[in-house]
CSV table of C-alpha atoms in Angstrom, one decimal:
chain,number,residue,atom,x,y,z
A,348,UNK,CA,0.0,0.0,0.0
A,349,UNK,CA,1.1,3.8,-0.8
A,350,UNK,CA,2.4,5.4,2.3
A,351,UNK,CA,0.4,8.4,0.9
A,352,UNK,CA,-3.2,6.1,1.7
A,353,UNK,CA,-1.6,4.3,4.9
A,354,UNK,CA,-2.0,6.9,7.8
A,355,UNK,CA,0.1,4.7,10.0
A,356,UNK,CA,3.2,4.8,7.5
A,357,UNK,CA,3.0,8.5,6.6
A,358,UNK,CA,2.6,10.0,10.2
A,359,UNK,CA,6.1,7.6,10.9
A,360,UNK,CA,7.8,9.3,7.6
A,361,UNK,CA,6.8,12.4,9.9
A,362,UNK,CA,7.9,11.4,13.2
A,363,UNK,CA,11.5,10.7,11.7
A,364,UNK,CA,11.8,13.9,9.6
A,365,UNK,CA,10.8,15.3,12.8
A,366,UNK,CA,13.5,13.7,14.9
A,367,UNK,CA,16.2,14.1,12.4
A,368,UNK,CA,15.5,18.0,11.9
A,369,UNK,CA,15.0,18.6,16.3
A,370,UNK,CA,17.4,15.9,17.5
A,371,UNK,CA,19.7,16.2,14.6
A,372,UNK,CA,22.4,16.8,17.1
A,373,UNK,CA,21.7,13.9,19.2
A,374,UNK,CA,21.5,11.3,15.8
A,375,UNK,CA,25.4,12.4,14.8
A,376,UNK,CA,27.0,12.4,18.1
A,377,UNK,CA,25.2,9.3,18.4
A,378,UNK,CA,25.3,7.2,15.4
A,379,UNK,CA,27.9,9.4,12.9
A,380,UNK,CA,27.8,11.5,10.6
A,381,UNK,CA,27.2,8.8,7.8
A,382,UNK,CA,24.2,6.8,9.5
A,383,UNK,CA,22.6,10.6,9.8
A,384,UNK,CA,23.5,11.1,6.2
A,385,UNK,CA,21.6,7.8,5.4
A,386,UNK,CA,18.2,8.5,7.1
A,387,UNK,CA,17.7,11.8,6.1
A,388,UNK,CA,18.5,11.1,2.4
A,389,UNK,CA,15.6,8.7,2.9
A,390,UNK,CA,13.5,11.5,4.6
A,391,UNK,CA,14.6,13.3,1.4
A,392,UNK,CA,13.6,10.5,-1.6
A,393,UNK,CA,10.4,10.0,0.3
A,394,UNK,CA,9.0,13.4,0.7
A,395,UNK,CA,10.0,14.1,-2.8
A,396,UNK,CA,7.8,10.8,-3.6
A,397,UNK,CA,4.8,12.6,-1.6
A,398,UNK,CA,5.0,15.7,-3.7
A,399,UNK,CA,5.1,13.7,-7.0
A,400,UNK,CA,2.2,11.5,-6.3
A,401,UNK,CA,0.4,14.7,-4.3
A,402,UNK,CA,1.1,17.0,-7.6
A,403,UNK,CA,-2.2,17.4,-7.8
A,404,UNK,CA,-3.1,18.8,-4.3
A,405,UNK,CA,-0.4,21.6,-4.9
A,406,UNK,CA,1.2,23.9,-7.5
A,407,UNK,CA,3.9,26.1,-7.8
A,408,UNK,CA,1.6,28.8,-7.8
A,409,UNK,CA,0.3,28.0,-4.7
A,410,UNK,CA,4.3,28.4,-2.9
A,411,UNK,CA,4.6,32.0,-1.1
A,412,UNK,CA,7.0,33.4,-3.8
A,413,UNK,CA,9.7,34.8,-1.1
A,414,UNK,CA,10.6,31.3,-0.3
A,415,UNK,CA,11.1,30.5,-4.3
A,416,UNK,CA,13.0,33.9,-4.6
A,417,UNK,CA,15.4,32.9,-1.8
A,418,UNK,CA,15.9,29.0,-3.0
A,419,UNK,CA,16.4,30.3,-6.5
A,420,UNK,CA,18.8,33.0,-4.9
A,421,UNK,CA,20.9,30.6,-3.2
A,422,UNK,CA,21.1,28.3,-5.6
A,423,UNK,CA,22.3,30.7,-7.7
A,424,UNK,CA,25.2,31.7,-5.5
A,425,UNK,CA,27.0,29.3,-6.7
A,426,UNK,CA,28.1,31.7,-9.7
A,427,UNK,CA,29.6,34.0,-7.4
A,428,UNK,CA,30.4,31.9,-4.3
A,429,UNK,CA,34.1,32.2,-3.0
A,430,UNK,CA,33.4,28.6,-1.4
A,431,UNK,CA,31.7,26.5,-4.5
A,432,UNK,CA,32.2,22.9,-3.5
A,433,UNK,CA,30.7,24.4,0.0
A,434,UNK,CA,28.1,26.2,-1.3
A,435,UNK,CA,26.8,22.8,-3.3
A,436,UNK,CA,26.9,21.1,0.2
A,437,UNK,CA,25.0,23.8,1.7
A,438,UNK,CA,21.9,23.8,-0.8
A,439,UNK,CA,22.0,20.1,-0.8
A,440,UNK,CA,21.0,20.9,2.7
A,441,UNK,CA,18.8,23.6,2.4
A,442,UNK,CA,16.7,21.9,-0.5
A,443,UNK,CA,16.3,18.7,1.4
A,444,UNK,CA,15.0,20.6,4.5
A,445,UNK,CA,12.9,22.7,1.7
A,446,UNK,CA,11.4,20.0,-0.2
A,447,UNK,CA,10.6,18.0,3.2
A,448,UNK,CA,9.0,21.0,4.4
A,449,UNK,CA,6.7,21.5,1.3
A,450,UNK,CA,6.0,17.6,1.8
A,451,UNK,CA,4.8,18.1,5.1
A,452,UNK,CA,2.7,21.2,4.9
A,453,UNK,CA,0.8,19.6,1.8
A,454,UNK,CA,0.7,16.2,3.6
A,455,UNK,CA,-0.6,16.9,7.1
A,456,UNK,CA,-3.0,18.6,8.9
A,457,UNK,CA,-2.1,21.1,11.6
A,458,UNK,CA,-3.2,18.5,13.7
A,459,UNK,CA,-1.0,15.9,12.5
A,460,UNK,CA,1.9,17.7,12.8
A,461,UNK,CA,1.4,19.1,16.2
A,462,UNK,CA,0.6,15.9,17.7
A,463,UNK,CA,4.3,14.3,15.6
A,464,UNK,CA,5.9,17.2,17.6
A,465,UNK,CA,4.8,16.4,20.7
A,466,UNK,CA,5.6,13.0,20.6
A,467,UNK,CA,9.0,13.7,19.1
A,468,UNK,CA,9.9,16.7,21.6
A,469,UNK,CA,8.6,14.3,24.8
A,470,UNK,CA,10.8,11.7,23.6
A,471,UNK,CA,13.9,14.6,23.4
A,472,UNK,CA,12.8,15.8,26.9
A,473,UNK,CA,12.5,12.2,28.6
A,474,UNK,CA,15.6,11.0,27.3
A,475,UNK,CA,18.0,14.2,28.0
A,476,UNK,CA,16.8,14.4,31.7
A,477,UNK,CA,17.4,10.7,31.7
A,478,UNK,CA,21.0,11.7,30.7
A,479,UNK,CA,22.2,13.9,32.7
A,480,UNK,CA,21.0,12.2,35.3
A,481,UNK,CA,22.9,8.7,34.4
A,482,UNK,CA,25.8,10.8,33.5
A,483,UNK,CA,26.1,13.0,37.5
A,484,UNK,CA,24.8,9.8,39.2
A,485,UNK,CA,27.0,6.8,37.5
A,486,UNK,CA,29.4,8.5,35.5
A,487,UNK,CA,29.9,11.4,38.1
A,488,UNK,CA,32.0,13.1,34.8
A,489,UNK,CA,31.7,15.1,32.0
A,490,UNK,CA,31.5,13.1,28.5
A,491,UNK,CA,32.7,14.1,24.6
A,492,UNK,CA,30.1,12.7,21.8
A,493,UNK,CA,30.9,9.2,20.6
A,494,UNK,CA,31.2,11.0,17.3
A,495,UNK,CA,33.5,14.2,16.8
A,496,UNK,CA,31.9,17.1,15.6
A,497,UNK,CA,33.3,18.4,11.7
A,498,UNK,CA,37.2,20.0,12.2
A,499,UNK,CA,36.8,19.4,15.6
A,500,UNK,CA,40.9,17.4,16.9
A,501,UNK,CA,40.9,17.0,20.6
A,502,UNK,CA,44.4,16.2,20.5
A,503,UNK,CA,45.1,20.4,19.8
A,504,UNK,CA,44.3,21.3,23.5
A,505,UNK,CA,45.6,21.0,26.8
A,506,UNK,CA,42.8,21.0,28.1
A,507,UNK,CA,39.3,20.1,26.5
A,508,UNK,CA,37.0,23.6,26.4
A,509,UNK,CA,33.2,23.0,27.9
A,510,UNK,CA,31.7,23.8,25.1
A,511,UNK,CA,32.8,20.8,23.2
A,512,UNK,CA,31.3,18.1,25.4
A,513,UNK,CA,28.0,16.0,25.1
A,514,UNK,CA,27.0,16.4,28.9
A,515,UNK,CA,29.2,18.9,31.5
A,516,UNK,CA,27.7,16.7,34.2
A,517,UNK,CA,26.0,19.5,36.0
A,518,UNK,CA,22.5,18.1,36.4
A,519,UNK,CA,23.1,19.2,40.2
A,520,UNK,CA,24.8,22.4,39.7
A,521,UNK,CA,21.7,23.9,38.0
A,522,UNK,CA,20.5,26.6,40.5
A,523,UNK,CA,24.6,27.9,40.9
A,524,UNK,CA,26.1,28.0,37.7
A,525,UNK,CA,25.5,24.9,35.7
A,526,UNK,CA,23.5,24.1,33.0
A,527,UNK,CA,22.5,21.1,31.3
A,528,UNK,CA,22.8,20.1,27.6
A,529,UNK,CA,20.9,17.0,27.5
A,530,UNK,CA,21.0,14.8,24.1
A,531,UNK,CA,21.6,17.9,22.1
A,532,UNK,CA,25.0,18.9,23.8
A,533,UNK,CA,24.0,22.1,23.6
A,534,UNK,CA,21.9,23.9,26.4
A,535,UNK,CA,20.1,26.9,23.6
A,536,UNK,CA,19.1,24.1,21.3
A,537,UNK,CA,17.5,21.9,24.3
A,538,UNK,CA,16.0,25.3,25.6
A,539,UNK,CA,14.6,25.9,22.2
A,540,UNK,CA,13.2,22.0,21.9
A,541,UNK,CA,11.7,22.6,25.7
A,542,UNK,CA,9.8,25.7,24.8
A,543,UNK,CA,8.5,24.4,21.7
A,544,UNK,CA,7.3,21.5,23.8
A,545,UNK,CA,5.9,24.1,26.2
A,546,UNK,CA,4.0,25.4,23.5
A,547,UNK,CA,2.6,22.1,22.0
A,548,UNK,CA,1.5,20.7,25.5
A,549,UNK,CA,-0.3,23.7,25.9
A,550,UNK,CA,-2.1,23.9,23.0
A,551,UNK,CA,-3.1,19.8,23.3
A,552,UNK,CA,-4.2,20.5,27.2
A,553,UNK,CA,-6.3,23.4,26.4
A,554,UNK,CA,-7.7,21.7,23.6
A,555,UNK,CA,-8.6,18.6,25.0
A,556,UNK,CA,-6.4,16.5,22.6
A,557,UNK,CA,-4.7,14.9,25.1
A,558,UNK,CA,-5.5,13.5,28.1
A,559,UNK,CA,-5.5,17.1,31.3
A,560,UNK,CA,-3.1,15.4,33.4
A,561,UNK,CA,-0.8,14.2,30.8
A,562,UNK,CA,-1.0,17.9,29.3
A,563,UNK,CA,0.4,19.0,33.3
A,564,UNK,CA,2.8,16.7,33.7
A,565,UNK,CA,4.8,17.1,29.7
A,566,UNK,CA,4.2,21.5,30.7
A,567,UNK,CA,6.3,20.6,33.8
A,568,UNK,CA,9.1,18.5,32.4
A,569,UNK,CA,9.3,21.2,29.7
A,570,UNK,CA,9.5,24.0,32.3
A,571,UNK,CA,12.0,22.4,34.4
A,572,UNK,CA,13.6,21.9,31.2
A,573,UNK,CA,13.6,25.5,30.7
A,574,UNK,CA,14.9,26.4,34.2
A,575,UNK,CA,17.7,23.6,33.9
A,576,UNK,CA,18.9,24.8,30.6
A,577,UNK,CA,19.4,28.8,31.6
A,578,UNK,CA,19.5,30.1,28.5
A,579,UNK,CA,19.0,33.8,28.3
A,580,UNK,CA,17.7,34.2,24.5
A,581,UNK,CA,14.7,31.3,25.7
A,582,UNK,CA,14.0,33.2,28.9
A,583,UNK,CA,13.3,36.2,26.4
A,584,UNK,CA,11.4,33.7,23.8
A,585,UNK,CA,9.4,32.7,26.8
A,586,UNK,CA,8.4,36.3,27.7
A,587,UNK,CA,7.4,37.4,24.1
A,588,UNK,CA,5.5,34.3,23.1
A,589,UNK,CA,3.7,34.9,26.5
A,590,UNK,CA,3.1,38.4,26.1
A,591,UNK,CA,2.1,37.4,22.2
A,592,UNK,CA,-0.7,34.6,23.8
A,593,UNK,CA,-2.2,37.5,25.8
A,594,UNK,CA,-2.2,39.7,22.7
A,595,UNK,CA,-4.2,37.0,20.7
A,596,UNK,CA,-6.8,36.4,23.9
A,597,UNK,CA,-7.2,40.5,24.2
A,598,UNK,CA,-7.7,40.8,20.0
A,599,UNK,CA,-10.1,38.0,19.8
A,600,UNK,CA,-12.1,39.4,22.9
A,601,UNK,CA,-12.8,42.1,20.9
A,602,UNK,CA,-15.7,41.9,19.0
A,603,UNK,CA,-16.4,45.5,17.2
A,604,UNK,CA,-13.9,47.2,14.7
A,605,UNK,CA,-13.4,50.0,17.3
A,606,UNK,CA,-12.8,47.1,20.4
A,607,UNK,CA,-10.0,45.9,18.4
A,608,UNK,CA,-8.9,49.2,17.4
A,609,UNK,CA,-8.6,50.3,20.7
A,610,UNK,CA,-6.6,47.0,21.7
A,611,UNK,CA,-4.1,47.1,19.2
A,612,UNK,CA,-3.3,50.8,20.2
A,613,UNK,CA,-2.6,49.4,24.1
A,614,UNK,CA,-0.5,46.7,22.6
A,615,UNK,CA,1.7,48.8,20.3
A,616,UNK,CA,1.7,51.5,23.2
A,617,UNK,CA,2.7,48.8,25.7
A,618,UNK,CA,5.0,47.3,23.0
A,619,UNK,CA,7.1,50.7,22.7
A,620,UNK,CA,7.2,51.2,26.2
A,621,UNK,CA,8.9,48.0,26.3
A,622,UNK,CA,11.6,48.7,24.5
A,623,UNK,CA,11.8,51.9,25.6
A,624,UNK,CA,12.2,50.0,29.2
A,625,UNK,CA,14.8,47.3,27.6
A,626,UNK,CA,17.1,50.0,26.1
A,627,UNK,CA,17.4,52.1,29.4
A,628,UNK,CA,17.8,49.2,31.3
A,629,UNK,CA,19.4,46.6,29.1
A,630,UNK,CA,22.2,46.0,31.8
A,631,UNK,CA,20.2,45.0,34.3
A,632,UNK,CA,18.1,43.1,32.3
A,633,UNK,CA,21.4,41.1,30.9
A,634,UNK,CA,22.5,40.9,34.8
A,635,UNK,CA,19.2,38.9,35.1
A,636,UNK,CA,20.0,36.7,31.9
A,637,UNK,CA,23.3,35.8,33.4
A,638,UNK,CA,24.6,37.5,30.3
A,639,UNK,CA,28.0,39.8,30.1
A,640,UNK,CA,28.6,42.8,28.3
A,641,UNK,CA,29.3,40.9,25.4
A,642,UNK,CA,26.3,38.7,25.1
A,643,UNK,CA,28.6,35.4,25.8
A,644,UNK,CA,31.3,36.4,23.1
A,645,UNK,CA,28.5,36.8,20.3
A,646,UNK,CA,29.7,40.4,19.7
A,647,UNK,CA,33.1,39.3,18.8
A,648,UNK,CA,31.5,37.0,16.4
A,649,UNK,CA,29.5,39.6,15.1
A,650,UNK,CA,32.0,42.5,14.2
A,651,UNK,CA,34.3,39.4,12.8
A,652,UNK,CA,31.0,38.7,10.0
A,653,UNK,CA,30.4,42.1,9.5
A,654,UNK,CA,33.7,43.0,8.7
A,655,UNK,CA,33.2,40.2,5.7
A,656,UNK,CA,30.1,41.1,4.7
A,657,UNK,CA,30.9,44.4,4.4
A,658,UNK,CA,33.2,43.8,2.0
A,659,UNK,CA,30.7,41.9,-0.9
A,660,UNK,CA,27.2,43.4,1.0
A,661,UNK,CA,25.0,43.2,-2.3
A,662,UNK,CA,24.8,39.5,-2.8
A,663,UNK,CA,27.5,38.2,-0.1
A,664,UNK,CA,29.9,35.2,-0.3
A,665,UNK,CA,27.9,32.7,-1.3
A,666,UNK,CA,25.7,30.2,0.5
A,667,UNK,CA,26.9,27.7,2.6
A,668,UNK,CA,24.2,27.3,5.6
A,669,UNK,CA,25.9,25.7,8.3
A,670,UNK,CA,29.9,27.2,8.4
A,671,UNK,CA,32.1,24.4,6.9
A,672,UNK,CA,35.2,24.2,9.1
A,673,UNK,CA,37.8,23.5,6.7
A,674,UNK,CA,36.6,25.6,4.0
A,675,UNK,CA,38.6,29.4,4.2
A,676,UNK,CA,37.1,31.7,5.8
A,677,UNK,CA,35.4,29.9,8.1
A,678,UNK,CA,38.4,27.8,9.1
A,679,UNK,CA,39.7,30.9,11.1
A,680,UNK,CA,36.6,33.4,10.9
A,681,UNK,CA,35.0,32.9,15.0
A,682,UNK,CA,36.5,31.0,18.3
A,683,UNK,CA,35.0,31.0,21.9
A,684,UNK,CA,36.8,29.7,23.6
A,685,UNK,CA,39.4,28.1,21.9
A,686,UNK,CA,36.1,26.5,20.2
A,687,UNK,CA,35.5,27.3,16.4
A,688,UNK,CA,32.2,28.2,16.3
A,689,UNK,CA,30.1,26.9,13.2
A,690,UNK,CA,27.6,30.2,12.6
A,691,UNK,CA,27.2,33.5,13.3
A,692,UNK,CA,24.7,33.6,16.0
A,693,UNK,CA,22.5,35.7,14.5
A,694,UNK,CA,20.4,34.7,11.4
A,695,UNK,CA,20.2,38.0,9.9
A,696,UNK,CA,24.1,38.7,9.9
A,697,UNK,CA,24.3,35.3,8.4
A,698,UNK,CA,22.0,36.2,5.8
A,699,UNK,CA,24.4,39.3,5.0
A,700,UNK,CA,27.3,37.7,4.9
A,701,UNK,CA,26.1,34.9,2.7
A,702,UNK,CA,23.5,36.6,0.8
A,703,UNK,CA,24.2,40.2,0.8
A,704,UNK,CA,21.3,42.4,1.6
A,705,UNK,CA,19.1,41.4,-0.9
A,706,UNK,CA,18.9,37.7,0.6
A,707,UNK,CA,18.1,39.8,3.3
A,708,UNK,CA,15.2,41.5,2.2
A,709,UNK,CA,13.9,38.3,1.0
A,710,UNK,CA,14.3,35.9,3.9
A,711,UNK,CA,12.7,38.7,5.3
A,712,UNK,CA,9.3,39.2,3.0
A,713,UNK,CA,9.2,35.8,3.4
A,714,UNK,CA,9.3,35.6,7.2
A,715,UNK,CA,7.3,38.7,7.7
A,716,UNK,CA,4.5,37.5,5.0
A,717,UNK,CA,4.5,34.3,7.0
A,718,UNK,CA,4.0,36.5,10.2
A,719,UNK,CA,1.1,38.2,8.9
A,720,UNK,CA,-0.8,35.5,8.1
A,721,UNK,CA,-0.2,33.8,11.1
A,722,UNK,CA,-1.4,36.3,12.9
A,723,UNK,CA,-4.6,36.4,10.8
A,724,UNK,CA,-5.1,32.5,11.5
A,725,UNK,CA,-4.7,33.1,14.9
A,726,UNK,CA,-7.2,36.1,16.0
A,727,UNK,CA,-9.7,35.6,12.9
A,728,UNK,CA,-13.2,33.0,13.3
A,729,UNK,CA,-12.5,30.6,10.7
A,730,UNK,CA,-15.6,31.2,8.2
A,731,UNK,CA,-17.1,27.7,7.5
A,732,UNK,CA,-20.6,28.8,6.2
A,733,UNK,CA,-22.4,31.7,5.3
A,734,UNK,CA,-22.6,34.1,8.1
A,735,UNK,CA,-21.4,31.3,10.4
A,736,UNK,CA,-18.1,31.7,12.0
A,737,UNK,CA,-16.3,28.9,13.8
A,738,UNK,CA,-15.2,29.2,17.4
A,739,UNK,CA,-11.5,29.7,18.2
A,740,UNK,CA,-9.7,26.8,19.0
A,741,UNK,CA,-6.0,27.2,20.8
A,742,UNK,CA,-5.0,24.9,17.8
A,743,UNK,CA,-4.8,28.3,15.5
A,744,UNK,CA,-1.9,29.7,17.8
A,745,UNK,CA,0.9,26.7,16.6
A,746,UNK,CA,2.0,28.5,13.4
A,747,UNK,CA,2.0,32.0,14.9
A,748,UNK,CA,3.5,31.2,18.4
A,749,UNK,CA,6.2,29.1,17.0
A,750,UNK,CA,7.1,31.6,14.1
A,751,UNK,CA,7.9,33.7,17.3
A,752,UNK,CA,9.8,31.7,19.2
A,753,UNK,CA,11.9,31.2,15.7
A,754,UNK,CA,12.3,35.0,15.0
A,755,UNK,CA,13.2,35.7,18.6
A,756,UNK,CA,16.0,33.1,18.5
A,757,UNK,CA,16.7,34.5,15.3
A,758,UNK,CA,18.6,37.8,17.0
A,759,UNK,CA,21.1,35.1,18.9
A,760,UNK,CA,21.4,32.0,17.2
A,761,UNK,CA,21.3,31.0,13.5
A,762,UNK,CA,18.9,27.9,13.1
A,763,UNK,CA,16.1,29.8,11.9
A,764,UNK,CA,18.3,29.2,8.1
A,765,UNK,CA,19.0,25.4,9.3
A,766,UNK,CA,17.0,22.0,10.4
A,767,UNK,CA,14.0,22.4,12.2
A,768,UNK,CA,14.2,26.6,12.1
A,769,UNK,CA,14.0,26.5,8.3
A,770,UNK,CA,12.0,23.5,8.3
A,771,UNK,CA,8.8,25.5,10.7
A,772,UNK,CA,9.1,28.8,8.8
A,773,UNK,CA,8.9,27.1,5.5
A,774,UNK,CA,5.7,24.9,6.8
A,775,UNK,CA,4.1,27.7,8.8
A,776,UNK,CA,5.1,30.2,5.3
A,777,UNK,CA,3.2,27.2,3.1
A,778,UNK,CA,0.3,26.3,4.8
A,779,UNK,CA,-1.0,29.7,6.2
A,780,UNK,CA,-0.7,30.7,2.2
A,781,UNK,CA,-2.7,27.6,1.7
A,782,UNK,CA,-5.4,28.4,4.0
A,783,UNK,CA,-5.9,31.8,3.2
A,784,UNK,CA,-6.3,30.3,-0.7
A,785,UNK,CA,-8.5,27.8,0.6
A,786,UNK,CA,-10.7,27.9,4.5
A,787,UNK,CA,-10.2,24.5,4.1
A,788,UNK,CA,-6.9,24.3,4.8
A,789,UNK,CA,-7.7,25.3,8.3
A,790,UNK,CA,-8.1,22.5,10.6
A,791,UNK,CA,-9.9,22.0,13.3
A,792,UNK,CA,-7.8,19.5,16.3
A,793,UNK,CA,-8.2,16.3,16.6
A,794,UNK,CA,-9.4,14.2,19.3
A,795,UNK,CA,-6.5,11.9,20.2
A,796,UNK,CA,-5.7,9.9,23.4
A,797,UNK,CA,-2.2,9.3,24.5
C-alpha cells in the first residue's frame, strides 16, 4: 500500500523527519555522521515521492513566492560563491530541508503535525533528563560525543573547552552556575526544543487532545527543562511568546472594529514602552540573563561577520548554511573559547554575509509574510458557512507562536536558516498561504488519546 493512503506509514515518515530536523544533534553524536547522512537522504527520496504523487493537491503557484526567490537566490550563489564545492553542500542541505517541508505542509494537517511534535519533543525531553542524570549519578564526569563534531581534533588542547562536550555533568549544579545540555550537547538548542514543547502541550491540554493530566505533567518537564537549561535568549522567547498569547486572547475578545482598534493601540503603546524599558535598562536586564557585556562572546563573532560582509554586501559570499570548518574563511573566521564556532549567531548577519542584503530583504518578506498571516489565523473565526463563524480553538496559535519563538532566537542564534528553524518557517510560510487560498486548509484539532 502507498504510504500516501496508509496513515500509520505517513505519520512515521513524519515522526522521523521530525527527529532528524530537532534531534539532529543527538542522531550524529550518536550514530555518525554517515548513519545521519543515510536517514535523512531517505527523509529526502520520500518526501520528494509525496509531492510527486500529491502534484495534484499543490502547485507552484500555490508556494509564497519569497521562499522560491530565496531558493532560487541561493542556488544561484554558486556563480559567485568564493566557497563553490561548500556552497553545493549547503543547498544540498537547504533543499532537502525545503522540499521536506513543502511535503509536510501539503501532507498533514495542523493536527497531525502538532501531535508528531509532541511526541518527538517528549521523547527529546525524557531521554536528555534521563541523561544527565545517568551521567552526575553513574558517571559522576563530564562526556565528549561518541562522534566528533566536523574540524573538531581534541588532540590540539591542553585542556578540552566546555563547550565541546556532550554532557558537562552539571544536572546538580543547575541553580549555581551549571546548566544542562541533554541529548543535544547544547543547552540553547534543548532550551529551544523545551519551549517548543511548552507550546505544543499547551495547546493539546487546552484543547482537549490529550488527556489534562498528561498535558500537566509534559508543561512541567518542559519547564524544568527551561529552568535547567538557563538560557538567556529562551527566557526572552518565553516572555514574548507569553506576552504574544495574551495579545491574541485580548484581540479575539474584541468583537467590534473600534474594540480591536482600541486594543491594538494598548498593545503597540505597551510594545514601545517596552523597548523603551529594555534600552534604558538593558544592563540590568542582561545581569538577570546571566549574560555579560558581550552577550557570551557573540559580539566578537559579530564585528568578525560584519567585517566580511561588508566587503561583498549586495549579494554576499555565497551560501553555505551551516559554516564548513575547513573551508577558508570559516576555518579561522569565529572561536569561543578556543572553540570554532560553526555560525554567526544571529540569522540576519548570516543572511548578510552569505546573501548580501538582498537575501536579506527576501528571507525577510518571506518571514514577515509568514508573520502576517499567522497572525490572521490566529485572531480571525474561521468562516465555514455563510454568516457562520467557527469558534476559536488554541489549535490556531501553533503556526503564529512558534514563528515567534523562531524569530526571537533569530537575533542570537542562526537555526532559523538550518534544520528544524528552516523546516517550521517554511511549513508555517506554506500552509497559512494555503489556507488563506482555501478555508479548508484550516483544521480544526483532533481528538487523540495518549
Amino acid at each position: 500500500m502507498r504510504i500516501v493512503d496508509n496513515p500509520g506509514a505517513r505519520f512515521a515518515y513524519l515522526l522521523v523527519a521530525l527527529t532528524c530536523l530537532l534531534a539532529g544533534d543527538a542522531l550524529r553524536f550518536t550514530f555518525g555522521w554517515w548513519a545521519f547522512g543515510i536517514l535523512s537522504g531517505t527523509v529526502v527520496a520520500v518526501s520528494v515521492w509525496l509531492l510527486i504523487v500529491q502534484r495534484a493537491r499543490w502547485r507552484l503557484s500555490s508556494l509564497p513566492y519569497p521562499f522560491i526567490a530565496f531558493l532560487l537566490l541561493a542556488t544561484a550563489s554558486i556563480a559567485w560563491s568564493a566557497y563553490r564545492p561548500e556552497t553545493a553542500l549547503g543547498l544540498m542541505t537547504t533543499w532537502w530541508i525545503a522540499s521536506t517541508a513543502v511535503a509536510a505542509a501539503v501532507t498533514f494537517s495542523w493536527a497531525e503535525i502538532v501531535r508528531a511534535m509532541s511526541i518527538v519533543v517528549r521523547v527529546i525531553l525524557g531521554l536528555s533528563l534521563a541523561f544527565e542524570l545517568f551521567v552526575s549519578l553513574v558517571l559522576r564526569h563530564p562526556i565528549l560525543p561518541f562522534n566528533t563534531q566536523p574540524g573538531v581534533d581534541y588532540s590540539q588542547y591542553k585542556k578540552i573547552p566546555l563547550l565541546l562536550y556532550w554532557s558537562r555533568d552539571q544536572l546538580f549544579d543547575v541553580f549555581h552556575e551549571g546548566r544542562i545540555q541533554g541529548i543535544l550537547g547544547n543547552a540553547n538548542n534543548l532550551g529551544v526544543i523545551a519551549l517548543i514543547g511548552l507550546v505544543v502541550f499547551a495547546i493539546q491540554t487546552a484543547d482537549r487532545s490529550i488527556r489534562r493530566r498528561w498535558g500537566v505533567l509534559w508543561i512541567a518537564v518542559a519547564l524544568a527543562t527551561l529552568v535547567f537549561t538557563r538560557s538567556g535568549t529562551i527566557t526572552v522567547a518565553l516572555v514574548v511568546v507569553c506576552f504574544v498569547t495574551l495579545a491574541v486572547l485580548l484581540v479575539r475578545r474584541a468583537q467590534t472594529p473600534r474594540a480591536r482598534a482600541l486594543t491594538y493601540g494598548g498593545l503597540l503603546a505597551t510594545v514601545a514602552i517596552g523597548a523603551v524599558a529594555a534600552t534604558a535598562w538593558h544592563g540590568a536586564i542582561l545581569q538577570v540573563l546571566g549574560k555579560s557585556a558581550d552577550l557570551t562572546g557573540r559580539v566578537g563573532i559579530w564585528q568578525s561577520v560584519i567585517g566580511l560582509a561588508q566587503q561583498h554586501p549586495v549579494f554576499g559570499w555565497g551560501w553555505v548554511s551551516f559554516w564548513m570548518p575547513w573551508a577558508a574563511p570559516f576555518d579561522n573566521l569565529a572561536f569561543r573559547n578556543g572553540v570554532r564556532q560553526l555560525q554567526a549567531h544571529d540569522a540576519w548577519l548570516d543572511l548578510w554575509f552569505q546573501l548580501g542584503i538582498v537575501g536579506v530583504v527576501v528571507f525577510a518578506l518571506l518571514a514577515l509574510t509568514a508573520l502576517g498571516r499567522s497572525w490572521a489565523l490566529a485572531v480571525d473565526r474561521r468562516q465555514t458557512q455563510r454568516d457562520h463563524a467557527e469558534r476559536y480553538d488554541a489549535l490556531s496559535l501553533f503556526p503564529l507562536l512558534m514563528l515567534v519563538l523562531l524569530l526571537v532566537q533569530s537575533v542570537a542564534e542562526s537555526r532559523l536558516l538550518v534544520e528544524y528553524g528552516l523546516f517550521l518557517l517554511v511549513v508555517i510560510a506554506v500552509k497559512t498561504k494555503r489556507s488563506a487560498q482555501s478555508p479548508d486548509e484550516a483544521e480544526v484539532p483532533a481528538r487523540a488519546a495518549i
